[in-house]
Short mmCIF file of C-alpha atoms in Angstrom, two decimals:
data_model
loop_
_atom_site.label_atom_id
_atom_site.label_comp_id
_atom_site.label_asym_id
_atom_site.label_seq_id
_atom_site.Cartn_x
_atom_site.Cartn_y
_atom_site.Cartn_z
CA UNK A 1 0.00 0.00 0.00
CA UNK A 2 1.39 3.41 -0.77
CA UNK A 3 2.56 5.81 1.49
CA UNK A 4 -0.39 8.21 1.55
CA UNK A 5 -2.76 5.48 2.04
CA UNK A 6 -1.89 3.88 4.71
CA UNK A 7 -1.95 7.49 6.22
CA UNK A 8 -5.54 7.82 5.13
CA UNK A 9 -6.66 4.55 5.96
CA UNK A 10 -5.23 5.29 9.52
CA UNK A 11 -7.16 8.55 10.07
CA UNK A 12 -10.20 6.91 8.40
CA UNK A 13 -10.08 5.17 11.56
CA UNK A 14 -9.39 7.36 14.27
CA UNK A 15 -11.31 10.30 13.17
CA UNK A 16 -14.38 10.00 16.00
CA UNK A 17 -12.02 9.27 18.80
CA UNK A 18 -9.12 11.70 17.08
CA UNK A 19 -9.71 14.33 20.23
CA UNK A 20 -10.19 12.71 22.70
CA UNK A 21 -6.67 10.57 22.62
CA UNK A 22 -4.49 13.74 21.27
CA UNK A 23 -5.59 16.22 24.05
CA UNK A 24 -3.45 14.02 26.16
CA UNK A 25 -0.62 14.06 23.37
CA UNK A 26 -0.75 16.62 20.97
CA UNK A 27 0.88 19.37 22.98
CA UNK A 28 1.30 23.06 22.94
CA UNK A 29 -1.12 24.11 19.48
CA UNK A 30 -2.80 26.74 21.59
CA UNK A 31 0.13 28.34 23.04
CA UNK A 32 1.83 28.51 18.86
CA UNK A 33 -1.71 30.30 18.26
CA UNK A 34 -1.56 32.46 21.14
CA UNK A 35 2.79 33.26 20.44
CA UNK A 36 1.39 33.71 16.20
CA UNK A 37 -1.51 36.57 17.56
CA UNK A 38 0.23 38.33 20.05
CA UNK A 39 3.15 38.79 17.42
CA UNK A 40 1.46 39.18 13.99
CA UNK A 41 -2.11 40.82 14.39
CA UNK A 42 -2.27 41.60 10.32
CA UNK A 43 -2.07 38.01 8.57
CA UNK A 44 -5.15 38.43 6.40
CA UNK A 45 -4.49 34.83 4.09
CA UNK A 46 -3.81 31.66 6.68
CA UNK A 47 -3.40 28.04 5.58
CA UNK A 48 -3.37 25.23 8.03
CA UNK A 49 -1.94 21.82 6.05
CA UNK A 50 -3.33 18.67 7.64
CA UNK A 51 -5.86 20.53 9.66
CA UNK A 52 -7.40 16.98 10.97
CA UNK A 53 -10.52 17.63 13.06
CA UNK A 54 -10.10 21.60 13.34
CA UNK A 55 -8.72 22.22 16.79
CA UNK A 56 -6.03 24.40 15.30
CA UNK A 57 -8.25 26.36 13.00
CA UNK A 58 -10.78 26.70 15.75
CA UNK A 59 -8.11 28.63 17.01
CA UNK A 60 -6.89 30.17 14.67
CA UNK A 61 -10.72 31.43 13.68
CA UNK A 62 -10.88 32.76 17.41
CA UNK A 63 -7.50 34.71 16.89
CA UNK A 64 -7.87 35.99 13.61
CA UNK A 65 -11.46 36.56 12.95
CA UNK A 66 -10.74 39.26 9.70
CA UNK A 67 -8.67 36.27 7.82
CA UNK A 68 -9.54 34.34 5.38
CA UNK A 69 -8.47 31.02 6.77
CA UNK A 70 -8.03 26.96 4.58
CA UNK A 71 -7.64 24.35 6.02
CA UNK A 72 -6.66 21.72 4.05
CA UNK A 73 -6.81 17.89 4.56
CA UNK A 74 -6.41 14.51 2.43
CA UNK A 75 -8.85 12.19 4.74
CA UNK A 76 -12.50 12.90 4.61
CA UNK A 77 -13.38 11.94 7.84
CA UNK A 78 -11.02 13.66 9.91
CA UNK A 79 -12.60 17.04 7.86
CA UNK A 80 -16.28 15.97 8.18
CA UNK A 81 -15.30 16.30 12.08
CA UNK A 82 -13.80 19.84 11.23
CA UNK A 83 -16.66 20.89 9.61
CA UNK A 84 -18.97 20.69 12.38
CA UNK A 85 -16.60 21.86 14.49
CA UNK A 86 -15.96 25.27 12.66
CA UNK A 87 -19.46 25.64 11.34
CA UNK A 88 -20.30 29.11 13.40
CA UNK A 89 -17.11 30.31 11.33
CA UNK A 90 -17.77 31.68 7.59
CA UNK A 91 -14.27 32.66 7.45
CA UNK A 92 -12.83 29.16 7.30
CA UNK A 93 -12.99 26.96 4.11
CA UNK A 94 -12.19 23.39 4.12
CA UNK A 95 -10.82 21.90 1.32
CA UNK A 96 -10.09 17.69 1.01
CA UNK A 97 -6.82 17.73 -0.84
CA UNK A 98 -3.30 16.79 -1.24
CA UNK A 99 -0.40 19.36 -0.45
CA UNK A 100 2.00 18.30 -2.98
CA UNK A 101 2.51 19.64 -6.70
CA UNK A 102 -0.85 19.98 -7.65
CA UNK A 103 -1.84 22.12 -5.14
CA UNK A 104 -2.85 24.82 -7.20
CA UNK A 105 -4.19 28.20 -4.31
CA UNK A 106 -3.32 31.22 -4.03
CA UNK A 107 -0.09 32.39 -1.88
CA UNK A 108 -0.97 32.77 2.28
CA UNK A 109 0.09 35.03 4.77
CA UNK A 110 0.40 32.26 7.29
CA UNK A 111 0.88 28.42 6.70
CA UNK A 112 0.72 26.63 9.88
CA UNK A 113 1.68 22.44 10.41
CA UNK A 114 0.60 21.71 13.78
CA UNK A 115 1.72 17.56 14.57
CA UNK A 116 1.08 17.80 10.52
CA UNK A 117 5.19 17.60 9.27
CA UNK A 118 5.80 14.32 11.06
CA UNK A 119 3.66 12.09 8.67
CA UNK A 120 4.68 13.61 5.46
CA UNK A 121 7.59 11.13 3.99
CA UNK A 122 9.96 14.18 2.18
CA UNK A 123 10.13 16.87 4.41
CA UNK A 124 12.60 18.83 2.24
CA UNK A 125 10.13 18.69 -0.55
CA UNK A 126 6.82 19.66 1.43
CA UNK A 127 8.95 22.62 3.22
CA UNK A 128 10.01 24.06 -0.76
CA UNK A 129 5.94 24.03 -1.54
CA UNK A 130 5.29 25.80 1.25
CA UNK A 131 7.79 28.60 0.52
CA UNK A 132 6.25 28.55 -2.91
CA UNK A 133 2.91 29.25 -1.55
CA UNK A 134 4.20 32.13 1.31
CA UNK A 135 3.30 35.72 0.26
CA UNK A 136 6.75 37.66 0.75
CA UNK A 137 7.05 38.16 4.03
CA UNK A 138 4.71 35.38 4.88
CA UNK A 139 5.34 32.95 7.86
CA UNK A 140 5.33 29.28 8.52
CA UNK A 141 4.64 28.16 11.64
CA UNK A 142 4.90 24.86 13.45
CA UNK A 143 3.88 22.80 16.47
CA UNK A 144 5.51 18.97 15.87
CA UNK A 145 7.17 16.38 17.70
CA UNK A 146 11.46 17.18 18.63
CA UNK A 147 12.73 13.91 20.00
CA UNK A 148 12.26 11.36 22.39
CA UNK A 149 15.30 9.90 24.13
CA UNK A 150 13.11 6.22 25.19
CA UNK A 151 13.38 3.53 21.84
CA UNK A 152 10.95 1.37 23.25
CA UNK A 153 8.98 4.61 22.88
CA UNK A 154 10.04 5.40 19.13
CA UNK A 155 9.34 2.06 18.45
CA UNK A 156 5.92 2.23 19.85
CA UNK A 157 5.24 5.14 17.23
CA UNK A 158 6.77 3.96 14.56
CA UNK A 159 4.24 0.84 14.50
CA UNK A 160 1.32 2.90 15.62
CA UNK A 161 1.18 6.28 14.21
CA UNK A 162 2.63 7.86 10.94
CA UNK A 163 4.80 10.28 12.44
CA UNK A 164 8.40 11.06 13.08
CA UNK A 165 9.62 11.05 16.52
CA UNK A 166 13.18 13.09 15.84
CA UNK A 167 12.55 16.51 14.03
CA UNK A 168 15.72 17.23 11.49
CA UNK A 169 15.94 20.68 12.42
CA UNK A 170 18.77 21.92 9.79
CA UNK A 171 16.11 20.81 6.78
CA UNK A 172 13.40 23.55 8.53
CA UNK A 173 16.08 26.11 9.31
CA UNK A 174 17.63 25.93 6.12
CA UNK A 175 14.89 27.17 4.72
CA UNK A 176 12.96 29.50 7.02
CA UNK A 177 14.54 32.17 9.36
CA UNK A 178 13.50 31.06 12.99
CA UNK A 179 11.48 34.50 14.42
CA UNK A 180 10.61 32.24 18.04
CA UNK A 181 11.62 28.70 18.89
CA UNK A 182 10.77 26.84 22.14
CA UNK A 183 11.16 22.97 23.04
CA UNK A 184 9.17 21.66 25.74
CA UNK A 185 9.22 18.15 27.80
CA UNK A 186 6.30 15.65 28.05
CA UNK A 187 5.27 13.69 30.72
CA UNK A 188 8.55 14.60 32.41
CA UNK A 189 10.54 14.75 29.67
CA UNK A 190 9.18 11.13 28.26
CA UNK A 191 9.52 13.01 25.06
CA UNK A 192 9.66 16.65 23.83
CA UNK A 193 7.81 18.63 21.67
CA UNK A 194 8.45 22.30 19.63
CA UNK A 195 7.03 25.65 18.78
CA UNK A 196 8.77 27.18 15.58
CA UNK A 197 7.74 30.49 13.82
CA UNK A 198 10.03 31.53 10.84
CA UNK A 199 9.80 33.74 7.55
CA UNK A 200 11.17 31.89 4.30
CA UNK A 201 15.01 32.61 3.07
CA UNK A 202 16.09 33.95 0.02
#
């Protein structure tokens, strides 16, 4: 089975219970919302890439209520959740689709990954889209898994859930310049997690 469908198939299936497990694992997406608004008020085009059951873009929504805000998914279940989720918000579009090549939209303000980075298979290739689709002066930002320093752990993930436990920083920084970075511990440090904003290099 390809790549991208096993990730489908696997949020095909967790889509209803999606929330409730990741509150308890999926750390710090409010506090990159609350670190993007108190530092950029004026970010009028946002896209959120793998936007899942729209906790982020809730946010986001909340935040930046003047924006027009995407959110863009491949599984159709984990956006049906979004959809009811973000309803009492006109100003966020969903849109079922791949961010790859033919992604075909109009250049954003804002791109935000939040736990999204970790299950695409070429980072270097999904980070040179999204400068292509930053308006100058636009600004990624990312919550995602850093490291985890427990292989029983990693191994745990690695046959459960299509994500990366260890973050290559050098392929995000050598391509955006970092504007706020923070890591933070888990579960007492069980494994850690980071905040990155950044604007895109020359």
């Amino acid at each position: 089975m390809h790549e991208k469908e096993k990730i489908a198939n696997y949020y095909r299936k967790v889509a209803r219970i999606y929330d409730l497990n990741r509150r308890f694992f999926l750390f710090g997406r409010k506090r990159l919302i609350k670190e993007l608004s108190v530092r950029y008020t004026d970010v009028p085009r946002i896209l959120e890439v793998g936007c899942g059951t729209g906790t982020v873009l809730l946010e986001l929504g909340r935040n930046y209520p003047n924006a027009q805000i995407v959110g863009l998914d491949l599984s159709e279940h984990m956006l049906s959740e979004a959809k009811r989720k973000t309803a009492s918000l006109p100003h966020i579009t969903l849109l079922q689709k791949k961010f790859d090549a033919d992604f075909n939209h109009e250049q954003f303000d804002l791109i935000v990954f939040s736990y999204a980075l970790s299950v695409f298979p070429d980072l270097a290739s999904t980070l040179e889209l999204t400068k292509k689709h930053l308006a100058p002066g636009g600004l990624v930002a990312l919550a995602d898994f850093f490291a985890s320093d427990y292989t029983l752990f990693r191994l745990w993930i690695s046959r459960n859930i299509p994500l990366r436990t260890c973050f290559p920083m050098p392929v995000l920084t050598d391509r955006f310049q970092k504007k706020y970075f923070s890591v933070h511990s888990a579960y007492l440090g069980f494994w850690k997690y980071f905040l990155f904003i950044g604007t895109k290099t020359d």
